[in-house]
Short mmCIF file of C-alpha atoms and ligand atoms in Angstrom, two decimals:
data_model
loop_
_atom_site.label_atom_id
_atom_site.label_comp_id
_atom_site.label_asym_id
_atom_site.label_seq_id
_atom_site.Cartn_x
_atom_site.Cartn_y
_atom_site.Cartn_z
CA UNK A 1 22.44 7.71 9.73
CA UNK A 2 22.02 4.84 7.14
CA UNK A 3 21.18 6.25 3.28
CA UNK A 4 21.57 4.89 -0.37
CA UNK A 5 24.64 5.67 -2.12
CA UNK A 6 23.70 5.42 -5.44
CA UNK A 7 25.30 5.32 -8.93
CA UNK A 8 23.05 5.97 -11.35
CA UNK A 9 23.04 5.66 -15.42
CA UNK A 10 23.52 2.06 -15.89
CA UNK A 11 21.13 0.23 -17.49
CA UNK A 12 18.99 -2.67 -16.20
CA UNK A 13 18.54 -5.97 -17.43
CA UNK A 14 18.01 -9.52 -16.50
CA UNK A 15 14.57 -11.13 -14.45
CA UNK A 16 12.99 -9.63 -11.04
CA UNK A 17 10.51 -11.05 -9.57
CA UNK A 18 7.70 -8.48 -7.80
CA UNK A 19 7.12 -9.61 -3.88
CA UNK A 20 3.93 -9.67 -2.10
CA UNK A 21 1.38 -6.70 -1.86
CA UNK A 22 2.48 -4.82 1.37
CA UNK A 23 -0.96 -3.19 2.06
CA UNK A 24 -2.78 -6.29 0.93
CA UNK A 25 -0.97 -8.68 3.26
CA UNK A 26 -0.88 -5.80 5.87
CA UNK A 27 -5.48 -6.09 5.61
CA UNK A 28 -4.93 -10.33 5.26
CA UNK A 29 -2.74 -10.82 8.47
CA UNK A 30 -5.95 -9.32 10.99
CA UNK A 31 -8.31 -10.95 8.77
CA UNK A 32 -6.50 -14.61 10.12
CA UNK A 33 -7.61 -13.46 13.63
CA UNK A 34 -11.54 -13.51 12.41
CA UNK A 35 -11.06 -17.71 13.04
CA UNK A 36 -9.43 -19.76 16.03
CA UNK A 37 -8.20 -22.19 13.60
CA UNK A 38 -5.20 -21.92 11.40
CA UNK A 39 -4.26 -19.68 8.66
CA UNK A 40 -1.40 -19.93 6.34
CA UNK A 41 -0.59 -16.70 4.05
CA UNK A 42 2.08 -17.80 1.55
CA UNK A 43 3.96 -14.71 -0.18
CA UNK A 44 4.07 -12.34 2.51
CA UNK A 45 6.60 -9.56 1.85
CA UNK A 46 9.28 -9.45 4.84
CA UNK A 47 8.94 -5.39 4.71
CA UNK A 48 9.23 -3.56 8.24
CA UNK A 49 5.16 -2.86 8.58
CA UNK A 50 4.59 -6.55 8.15
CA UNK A 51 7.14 -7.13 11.07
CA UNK A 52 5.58 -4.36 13.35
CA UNK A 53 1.58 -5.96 12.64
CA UNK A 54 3.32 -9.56 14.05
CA UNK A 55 4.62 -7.50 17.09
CA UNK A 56 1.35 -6.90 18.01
CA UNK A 57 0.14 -10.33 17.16
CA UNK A 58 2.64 -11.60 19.09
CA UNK A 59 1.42 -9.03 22.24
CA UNK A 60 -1.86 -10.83 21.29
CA UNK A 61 -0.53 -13.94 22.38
CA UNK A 62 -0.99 -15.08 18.74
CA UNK A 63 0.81 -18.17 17.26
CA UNK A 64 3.06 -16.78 14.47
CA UNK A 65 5.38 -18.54 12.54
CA UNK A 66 6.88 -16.69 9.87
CA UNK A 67 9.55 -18.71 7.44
CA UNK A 68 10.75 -17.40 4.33
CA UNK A 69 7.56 -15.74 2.92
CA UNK A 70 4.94 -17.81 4.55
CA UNK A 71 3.02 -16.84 7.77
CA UNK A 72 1.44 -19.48 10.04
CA UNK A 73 -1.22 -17.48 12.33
CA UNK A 74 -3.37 -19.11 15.09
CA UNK A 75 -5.60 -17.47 17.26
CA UNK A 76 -7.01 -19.64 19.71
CA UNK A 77 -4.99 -18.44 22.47
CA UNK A 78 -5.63 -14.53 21.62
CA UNK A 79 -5.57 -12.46 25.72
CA UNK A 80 -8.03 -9.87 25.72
CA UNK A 81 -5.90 -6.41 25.99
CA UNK A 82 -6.01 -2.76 24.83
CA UNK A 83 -4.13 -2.34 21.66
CA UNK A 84 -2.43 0.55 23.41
CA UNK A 85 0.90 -0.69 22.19
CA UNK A 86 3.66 1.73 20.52
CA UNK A 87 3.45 -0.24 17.37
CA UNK A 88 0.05 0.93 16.72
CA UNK A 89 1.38 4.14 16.35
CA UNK A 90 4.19 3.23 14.02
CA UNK A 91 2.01 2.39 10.78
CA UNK A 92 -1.28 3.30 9.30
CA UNK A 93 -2.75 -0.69 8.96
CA UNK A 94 -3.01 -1.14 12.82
CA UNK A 95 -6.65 -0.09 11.72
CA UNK A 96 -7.46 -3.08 10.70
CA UNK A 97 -7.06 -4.53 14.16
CA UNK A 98 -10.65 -2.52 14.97
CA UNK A 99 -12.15 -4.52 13.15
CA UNK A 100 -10.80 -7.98 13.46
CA UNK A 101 -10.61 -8.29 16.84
CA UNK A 102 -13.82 -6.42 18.34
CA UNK A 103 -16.19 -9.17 17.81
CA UNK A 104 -13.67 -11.22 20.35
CA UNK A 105 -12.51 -8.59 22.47
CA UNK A 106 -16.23 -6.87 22.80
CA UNK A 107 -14.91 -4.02 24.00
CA UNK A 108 -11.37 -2.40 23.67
CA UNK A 109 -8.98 1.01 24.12
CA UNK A 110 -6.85 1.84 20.77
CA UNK A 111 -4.47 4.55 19.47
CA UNK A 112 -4.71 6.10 16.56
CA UNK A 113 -2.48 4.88 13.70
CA UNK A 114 0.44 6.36 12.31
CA UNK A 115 1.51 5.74 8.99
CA UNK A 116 3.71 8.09 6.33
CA UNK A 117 2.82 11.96 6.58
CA UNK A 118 0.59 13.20 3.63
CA UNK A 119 -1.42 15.94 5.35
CA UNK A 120 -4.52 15.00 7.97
CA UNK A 121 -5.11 11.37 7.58
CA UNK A 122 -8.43 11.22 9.35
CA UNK A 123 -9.78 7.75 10.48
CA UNK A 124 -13.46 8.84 10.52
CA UNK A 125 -15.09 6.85 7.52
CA UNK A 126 -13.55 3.66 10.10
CA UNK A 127 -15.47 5.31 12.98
CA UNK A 128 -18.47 5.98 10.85
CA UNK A 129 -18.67 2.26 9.65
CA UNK A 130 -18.34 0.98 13.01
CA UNK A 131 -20.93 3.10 14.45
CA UNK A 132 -22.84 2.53 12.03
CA UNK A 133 -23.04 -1.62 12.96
CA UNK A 134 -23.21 -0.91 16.25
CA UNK A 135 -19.65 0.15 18.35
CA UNK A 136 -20.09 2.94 20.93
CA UNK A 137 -17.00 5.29 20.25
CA UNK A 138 -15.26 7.26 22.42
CA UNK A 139 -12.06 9.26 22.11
CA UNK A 140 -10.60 10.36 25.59
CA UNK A 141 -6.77 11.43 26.32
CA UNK A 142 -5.27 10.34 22.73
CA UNK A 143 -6.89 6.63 23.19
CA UNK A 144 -10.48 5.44 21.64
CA UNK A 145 -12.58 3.15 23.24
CA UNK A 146 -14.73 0.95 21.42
CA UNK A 147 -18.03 -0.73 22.59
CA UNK A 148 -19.90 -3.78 20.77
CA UNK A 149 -23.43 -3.47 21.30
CA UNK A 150 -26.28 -5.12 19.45
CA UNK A 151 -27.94 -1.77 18.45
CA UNK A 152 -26.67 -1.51 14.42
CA UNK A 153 -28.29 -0.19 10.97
CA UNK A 154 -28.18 -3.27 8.37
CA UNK A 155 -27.07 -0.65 6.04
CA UNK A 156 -24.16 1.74 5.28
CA UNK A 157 -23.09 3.92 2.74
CA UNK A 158 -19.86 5.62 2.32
CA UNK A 159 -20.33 9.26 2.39
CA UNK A 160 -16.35 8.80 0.54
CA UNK A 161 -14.16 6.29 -0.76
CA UNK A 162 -11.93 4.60 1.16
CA UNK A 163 -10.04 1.32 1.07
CA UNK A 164 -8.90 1.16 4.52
CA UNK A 165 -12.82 1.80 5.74
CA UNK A 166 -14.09 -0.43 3.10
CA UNK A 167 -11.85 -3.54 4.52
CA UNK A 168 -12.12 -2.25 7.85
CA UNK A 169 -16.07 -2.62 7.38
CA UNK A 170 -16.20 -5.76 6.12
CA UNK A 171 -13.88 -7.35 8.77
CA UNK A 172 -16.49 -6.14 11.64
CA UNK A 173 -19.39 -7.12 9.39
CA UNK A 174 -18.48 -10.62 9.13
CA UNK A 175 -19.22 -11.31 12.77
CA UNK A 176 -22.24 -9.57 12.84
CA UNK A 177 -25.27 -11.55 13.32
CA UNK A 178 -27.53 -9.33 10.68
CA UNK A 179 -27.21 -9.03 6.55
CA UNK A 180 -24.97 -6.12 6.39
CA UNK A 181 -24.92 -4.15 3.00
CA UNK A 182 -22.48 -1.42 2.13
CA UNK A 183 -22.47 1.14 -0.28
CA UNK A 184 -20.19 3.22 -2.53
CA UNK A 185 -17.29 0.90 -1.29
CA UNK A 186 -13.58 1.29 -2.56
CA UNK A 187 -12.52 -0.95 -5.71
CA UNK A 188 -8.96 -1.00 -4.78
CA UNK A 189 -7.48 -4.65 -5.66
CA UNK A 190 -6.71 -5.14 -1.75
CA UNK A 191 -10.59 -5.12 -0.88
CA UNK A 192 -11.29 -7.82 -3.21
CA UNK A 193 -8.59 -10.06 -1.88
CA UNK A 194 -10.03 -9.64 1.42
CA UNK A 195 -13.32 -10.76 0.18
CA UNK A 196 -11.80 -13.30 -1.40
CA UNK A 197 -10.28 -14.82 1.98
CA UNK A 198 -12.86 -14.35 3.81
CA UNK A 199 -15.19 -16.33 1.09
CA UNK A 200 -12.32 -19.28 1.52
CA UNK A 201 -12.51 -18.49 5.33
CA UNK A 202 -16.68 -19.79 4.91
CA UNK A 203 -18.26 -15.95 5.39
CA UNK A 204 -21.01 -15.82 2.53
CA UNK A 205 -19.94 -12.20 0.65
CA UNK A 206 -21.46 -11.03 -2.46
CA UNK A 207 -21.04 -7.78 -4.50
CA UNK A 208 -21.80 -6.00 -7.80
CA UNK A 209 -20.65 -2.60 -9.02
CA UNK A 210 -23.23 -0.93 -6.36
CA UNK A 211 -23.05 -3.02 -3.15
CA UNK A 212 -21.11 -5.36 -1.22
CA UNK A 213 -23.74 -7.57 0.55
CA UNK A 214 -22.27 -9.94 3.86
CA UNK A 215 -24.37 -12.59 4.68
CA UNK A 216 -25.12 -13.02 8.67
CA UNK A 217 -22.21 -14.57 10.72
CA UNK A 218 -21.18 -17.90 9.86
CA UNK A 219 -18.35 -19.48 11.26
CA UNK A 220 -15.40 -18.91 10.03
CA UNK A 221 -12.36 -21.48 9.31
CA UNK A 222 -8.83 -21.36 8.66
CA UNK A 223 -7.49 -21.26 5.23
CA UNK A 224 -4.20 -20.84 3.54
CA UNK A 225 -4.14 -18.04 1.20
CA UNK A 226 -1.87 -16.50 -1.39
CA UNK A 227 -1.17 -12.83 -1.41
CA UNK A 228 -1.21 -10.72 -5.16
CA UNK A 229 2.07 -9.32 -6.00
CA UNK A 230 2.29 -5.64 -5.18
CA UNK A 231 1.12 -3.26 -7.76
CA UNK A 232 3.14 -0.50 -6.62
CA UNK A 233 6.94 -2.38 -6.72
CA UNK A 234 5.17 -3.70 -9.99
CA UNK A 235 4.51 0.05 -10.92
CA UNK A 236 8.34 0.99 -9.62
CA UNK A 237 10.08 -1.69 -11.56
CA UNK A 238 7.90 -0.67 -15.15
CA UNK A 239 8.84 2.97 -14.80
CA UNK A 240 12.61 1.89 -14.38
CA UNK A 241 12.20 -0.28 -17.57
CA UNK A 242 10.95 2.25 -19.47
CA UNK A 243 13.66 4.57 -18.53
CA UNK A 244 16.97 2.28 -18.13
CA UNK A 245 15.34 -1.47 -19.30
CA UNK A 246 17.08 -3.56 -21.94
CA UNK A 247 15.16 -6.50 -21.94
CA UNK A 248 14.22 -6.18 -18.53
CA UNK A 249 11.54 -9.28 -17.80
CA UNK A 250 9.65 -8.44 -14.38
CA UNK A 251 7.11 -11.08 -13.44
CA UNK A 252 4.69 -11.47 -10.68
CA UNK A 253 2.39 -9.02 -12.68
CA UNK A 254 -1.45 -8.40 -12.62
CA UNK A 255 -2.09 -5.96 -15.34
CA UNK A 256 -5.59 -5.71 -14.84
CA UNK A 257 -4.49 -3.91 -11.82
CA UNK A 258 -2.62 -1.75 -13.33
CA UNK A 259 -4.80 -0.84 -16.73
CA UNK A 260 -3.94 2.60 -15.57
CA UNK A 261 -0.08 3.11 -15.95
CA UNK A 262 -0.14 0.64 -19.26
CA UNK A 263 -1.84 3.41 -19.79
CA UNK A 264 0.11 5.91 -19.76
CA UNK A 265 2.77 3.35 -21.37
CA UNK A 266 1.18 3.05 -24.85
CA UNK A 267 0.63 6.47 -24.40
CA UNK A 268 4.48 7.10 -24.72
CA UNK A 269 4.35 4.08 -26.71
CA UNK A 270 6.87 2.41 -24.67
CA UNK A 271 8.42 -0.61 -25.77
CA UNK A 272 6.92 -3.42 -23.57
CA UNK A 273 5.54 -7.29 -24.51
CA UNK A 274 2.97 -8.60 -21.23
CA UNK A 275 2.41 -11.94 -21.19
CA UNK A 276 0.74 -14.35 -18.45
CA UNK A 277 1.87 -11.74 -15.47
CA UNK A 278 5.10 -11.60 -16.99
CA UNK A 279 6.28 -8.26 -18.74
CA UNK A 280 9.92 -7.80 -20.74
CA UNK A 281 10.06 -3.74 -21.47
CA UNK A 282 13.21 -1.71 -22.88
CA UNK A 283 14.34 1.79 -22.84
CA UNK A 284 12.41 4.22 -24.52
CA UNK A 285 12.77 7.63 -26.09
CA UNK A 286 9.46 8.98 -25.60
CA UNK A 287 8.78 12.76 -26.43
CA UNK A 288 4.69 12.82 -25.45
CA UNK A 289 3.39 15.69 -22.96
CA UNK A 290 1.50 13.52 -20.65
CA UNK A 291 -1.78 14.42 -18.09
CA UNK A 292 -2.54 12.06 -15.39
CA UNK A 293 -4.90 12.56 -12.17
CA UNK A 294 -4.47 10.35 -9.60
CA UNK A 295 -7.82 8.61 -8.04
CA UNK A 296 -9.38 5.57 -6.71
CA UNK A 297 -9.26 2.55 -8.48
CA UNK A 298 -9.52 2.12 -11.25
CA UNK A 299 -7.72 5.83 -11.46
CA UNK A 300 -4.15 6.06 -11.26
CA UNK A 301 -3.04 4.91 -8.05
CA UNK A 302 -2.08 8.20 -5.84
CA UNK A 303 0.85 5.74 -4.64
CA UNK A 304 2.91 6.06 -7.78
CA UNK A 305 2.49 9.76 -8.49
CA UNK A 306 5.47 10.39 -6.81
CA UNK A 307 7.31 7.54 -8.99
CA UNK A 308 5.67 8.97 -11.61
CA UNK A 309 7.19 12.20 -11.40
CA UNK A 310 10.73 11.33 -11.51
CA UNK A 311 9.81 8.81 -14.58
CA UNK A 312 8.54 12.34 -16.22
CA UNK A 313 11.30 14.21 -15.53
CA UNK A 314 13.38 11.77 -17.75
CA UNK A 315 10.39 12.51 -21.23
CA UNK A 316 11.25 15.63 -22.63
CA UNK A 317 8.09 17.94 -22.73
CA UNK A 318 5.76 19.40 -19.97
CA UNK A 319 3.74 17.46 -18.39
CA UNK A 320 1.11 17.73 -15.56
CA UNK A 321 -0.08 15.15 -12.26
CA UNK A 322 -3.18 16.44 -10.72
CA UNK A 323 -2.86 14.76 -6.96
CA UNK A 324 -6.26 13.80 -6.17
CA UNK A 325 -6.32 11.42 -3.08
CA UNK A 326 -3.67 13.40 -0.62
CA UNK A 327 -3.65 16.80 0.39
CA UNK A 328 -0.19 17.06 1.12
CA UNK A 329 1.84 14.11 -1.08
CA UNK A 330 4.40 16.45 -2.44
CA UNK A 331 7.30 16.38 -0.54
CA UNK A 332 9.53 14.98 -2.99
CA UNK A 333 9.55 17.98 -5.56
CA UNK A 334 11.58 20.01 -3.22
CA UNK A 335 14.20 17.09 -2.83
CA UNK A 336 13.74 16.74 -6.84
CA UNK A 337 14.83 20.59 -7.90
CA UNK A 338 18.15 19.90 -5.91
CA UNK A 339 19.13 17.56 -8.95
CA UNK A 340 18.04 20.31 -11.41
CA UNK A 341 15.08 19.18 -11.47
CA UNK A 342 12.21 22.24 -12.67
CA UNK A 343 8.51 21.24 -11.14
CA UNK A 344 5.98 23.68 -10.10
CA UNK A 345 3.46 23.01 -7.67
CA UNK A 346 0.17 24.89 -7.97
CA UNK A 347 -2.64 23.65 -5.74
CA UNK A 348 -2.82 19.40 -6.08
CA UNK A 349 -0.85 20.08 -9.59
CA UNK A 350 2.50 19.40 -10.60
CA UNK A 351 3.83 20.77 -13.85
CA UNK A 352 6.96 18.62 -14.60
CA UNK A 353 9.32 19.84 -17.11
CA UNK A 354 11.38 17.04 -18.65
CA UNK A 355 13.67 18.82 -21.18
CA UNK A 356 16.01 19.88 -18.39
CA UNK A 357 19.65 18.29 -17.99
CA UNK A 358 19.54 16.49 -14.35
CA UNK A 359 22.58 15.74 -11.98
CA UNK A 360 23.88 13.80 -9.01
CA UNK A 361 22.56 15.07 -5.48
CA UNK A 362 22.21 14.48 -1.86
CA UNK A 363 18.48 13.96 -1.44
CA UNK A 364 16.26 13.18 1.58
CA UNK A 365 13.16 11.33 1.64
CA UNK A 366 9.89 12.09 4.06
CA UNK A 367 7.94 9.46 3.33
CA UNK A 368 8.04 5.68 1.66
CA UNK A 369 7.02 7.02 -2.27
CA UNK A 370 9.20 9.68 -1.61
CA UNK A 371 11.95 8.44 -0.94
CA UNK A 372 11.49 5.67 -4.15
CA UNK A 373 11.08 8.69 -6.40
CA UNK A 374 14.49 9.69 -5.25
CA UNK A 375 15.53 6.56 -5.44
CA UNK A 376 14.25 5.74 -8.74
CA UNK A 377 16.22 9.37 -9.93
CA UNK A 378 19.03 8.46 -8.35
CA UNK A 379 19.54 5.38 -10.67
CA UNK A 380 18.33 7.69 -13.95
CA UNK A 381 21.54 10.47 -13.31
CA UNK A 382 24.87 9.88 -14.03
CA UNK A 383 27.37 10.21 -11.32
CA UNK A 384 26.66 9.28 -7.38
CA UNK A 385 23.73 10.49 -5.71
CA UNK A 386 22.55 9.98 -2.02
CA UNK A 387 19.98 9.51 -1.05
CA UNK A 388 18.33 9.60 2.96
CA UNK A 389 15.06 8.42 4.30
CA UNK A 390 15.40 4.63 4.05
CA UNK A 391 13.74 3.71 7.18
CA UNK A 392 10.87 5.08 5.19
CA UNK A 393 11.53 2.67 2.01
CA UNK A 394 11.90 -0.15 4.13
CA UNK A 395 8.39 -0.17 4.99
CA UNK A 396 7.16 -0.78 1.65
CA UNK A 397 10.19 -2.50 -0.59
CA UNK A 398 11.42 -5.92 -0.03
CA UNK A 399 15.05 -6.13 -0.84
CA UNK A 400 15.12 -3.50 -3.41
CA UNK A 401 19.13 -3.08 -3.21
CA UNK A 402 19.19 -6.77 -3.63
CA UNK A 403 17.32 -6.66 -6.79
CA UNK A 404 19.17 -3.80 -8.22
CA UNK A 405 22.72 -4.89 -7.93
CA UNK A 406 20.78 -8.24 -9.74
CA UNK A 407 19.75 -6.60 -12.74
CA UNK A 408 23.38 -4.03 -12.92
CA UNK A 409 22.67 -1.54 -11.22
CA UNK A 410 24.66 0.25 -8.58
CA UNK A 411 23.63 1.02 -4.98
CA UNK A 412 24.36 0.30 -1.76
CA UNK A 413 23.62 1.25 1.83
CA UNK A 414 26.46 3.27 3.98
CA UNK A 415 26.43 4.55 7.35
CA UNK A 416 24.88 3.22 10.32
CA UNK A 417 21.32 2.92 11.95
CA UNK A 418 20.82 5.79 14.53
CA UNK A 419 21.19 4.68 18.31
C1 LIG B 501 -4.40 2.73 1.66
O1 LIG B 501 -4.52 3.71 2.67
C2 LIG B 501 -2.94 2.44 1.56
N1 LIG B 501 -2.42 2.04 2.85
C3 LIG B 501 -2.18 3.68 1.07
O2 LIG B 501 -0.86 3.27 0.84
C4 LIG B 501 -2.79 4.19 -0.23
O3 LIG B 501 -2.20 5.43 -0.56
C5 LIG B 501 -4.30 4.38 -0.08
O4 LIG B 501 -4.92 3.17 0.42
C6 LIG B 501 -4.98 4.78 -1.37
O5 LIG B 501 -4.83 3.78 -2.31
C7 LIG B 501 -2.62 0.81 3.30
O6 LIG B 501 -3.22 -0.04 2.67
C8 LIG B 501 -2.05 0.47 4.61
P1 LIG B 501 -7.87 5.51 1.88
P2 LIG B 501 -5.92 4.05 3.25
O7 LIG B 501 -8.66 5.35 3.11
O8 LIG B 501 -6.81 2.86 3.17
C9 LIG B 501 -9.20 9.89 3.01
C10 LIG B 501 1.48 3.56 0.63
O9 LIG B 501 2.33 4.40 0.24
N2 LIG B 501 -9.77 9.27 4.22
O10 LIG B 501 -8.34 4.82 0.64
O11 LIG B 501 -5.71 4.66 4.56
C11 LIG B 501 -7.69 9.84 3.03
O12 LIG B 501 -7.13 10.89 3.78
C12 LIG B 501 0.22 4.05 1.26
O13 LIG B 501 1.63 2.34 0.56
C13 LIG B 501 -10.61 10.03 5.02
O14 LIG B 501 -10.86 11.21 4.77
O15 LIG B 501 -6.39 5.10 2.19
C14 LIG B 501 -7.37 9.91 1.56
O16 LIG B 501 -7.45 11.24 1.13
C15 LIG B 501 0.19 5.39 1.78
N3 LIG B 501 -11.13 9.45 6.15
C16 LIG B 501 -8.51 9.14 0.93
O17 LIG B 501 -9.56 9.12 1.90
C17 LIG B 501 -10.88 8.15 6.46
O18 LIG B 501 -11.40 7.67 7.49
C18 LIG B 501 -8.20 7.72 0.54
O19 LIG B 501 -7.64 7.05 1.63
C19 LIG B 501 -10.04 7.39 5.64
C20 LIG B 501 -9.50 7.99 4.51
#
């Protein structure tokens, strides 16, 4: 089995650039099928979920070209099928094919998604939403079945926040021939680059702090489109700086969408300069207890709580994450205490104490974020660590060893995949 071997301690330094946003190009990619005509996505992260969504678009009978980071998509020779395929299972985004494709398929059979474990990971705000404008649902033997039908409120309203729902919503919408308006809607960066696509694509969206409002279907065109960088390498790459950075410049930025972990920076009054989506940050000795609850955007994202914890465990004093968004997002403490690590979990808290010496350890991940926390140790303790679970990381981190070794670091891959 393939796992990091990693030696950690050294510091980094030198220029990375931050890829594309995995879970915004992984919404973008099924928005392309909403028009027959062409769609180029420039900056699309070459990350394993992004290769298992053009499996299925390629099952689809979809045109994909994919060179370097830019994806050509074409539609107009799309076979009606059941998205039945095993790939649907292998990653939690295959949702977003519900609501792409229904308005040309009519009718269709799905699995459920899959997608990293952390706890139940229901899919019923989706079903609500699509009820709710109209799709008979049925769930029979592990497969649903979805119906279009005509019969469809004008009007929905979250009973939670999601982001998956929210885009998931607004990619059946657009083909609807009614004003659709939805309510208590997810802020997440993603959902307003969807928006944003489809406005290019010709669909007439509007939205305030209250309501997204989607103007009856207009035709839609192609576009080319480019994707943000992703906020959570971004969020990966700051925590590193802060712990092993001299002069480390990271660009491909967007504060704004990460107001919460600057945060938290000039909290522990980190040593950072930002700059036009540019950032240069150093080492720093920070000795600040720190409290930080995970949330929905504009919260701190529940995505880098894990990251977040290992950065801790390097700032002496006690600190405390309240998880918020997962039930079960914890699987990385246990890994953690077998580099000396001393966390307690109580309930969605974890009480981080980072006064205690750390050292080298063989570690295994269970999830993507999980696995980067260990990672992200890993490089923080002297001596060689190992670390398991990378064909969890790979769904979420383009070249990561690449950029490492880059900016002096020391890791590398050993062992083989499994047969
Ligand atoms: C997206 O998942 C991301 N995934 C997740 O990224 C991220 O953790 C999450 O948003 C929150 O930011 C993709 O974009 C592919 P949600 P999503 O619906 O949309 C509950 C990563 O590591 N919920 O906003 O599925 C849910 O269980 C990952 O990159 C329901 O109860 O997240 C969670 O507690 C993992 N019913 C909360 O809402 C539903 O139908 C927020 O989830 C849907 C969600």
């Amino acid at each position: 089995m393939r796992s990091f071997c990693i030696e950690g301690g050294h510091t980094l330094s030198g220029e990375v650039t931050i890829s594309g946003s995995k879970n915004a190009a992984l919404a973008l990619i099924p928005c392309s099928l909403l028009t027959k005509d062409k769609v180029v996505l420039r900056g699309v992260p070459r990350i394993k979920d992004i290769f298992q969504q053009i499996e299925i678009l390629k099952k689809l009978n979809v045109d994909v070209k994919f060179v370097d980071h830019t994806l050509t998509i074409k539609s107009n020779k799309l076979i009606k099928c059941d998205l039945t395929f095993e790939e649907m299972k292998h990653f939690r985004a295959s949702y977003y094919f519900y609501g792409a494709l229904l308005w040309r398929l009519k009718d269709m059979k799905v699995v459920p998604p899959g997608g990293c474990k952390l706890g139940t990971r229901p899919i019923d705000l989706h079903l609500f939403a699509l009820k709710e404008m109209g799709v008979n649902i049925s769930f029979c033997d592990g497969i649903y079945e979805f119906k279009a039908t005509e019969t469809l409120n004008n009007y929905l309203r979250f009973p939670r926040i999601s982001m998956g729902a929210t885009i998931n919503a607004l990619l059946y919408a657009v083909s609807l021939n009614k004003t659709i308006t939805i309510e208590n809607y997810s802020k997440e960066p993603e959902v307003f680059e969807v928006i944003k696509m489809l406005q290019m694509m010709g669909a007439k969206i509007s939205y305030n702090e209250d309501v997204i409002l989607i103007d009856e279907r207009h035709q839609l065109k192609g576009t080319t489109f480019n994707v943000i960088g992703d906020r959570i390498e971004a969020g990966t790459f700051i925590l590193l700086g802060a712990s092993l950075g001299k002069d480390l410049t990271i660009h491909h930025i967007e504060k704004k969408h990460l107001e919460s972990l600057f945060d938290i920076l000039d909290e522990l009054n980190v040593d950072y300069q930002y700059e036009k989506e540019t950032m240069r940050i150093n080492k720093t000795k920070s000795i600040k207890p720190v409290t930080v609850e995970t949330g929905p955007y504009p919260s701190f994202p529940s995505d880098l709580q894990p990251l977040l914890t290992s950065y801790l465990l390097t700032v002496p004093r006690i600190h405390l994450i309240k998880e918020m968004i997962y039930e079960d997002r914890f699987s990385h403490l246990a890994e953690l205490e077998k580099c000396g690590a001393v966390i307690k979990r109580i309930n969605h808290n974890i009480i981080i104490n980072g006064d205690n010496e750390l050292h080298h350890a063989k570690m295994e991940g269970k999830d993507l974020r999980a696995t980067a926390s260990l990672v992200f140790i890993a490089l923080n303790i002297n001596g060689i660590s190992e670390v398991k679970g990378i064909e969890y990381f790979e769904r979420g981190y383009e070249d990561f060893v690449e950029k490492i070794l880059k900016l002096g670091g020391k890791m590398s891959i050993v062992g083989d995949d499994v047969k």
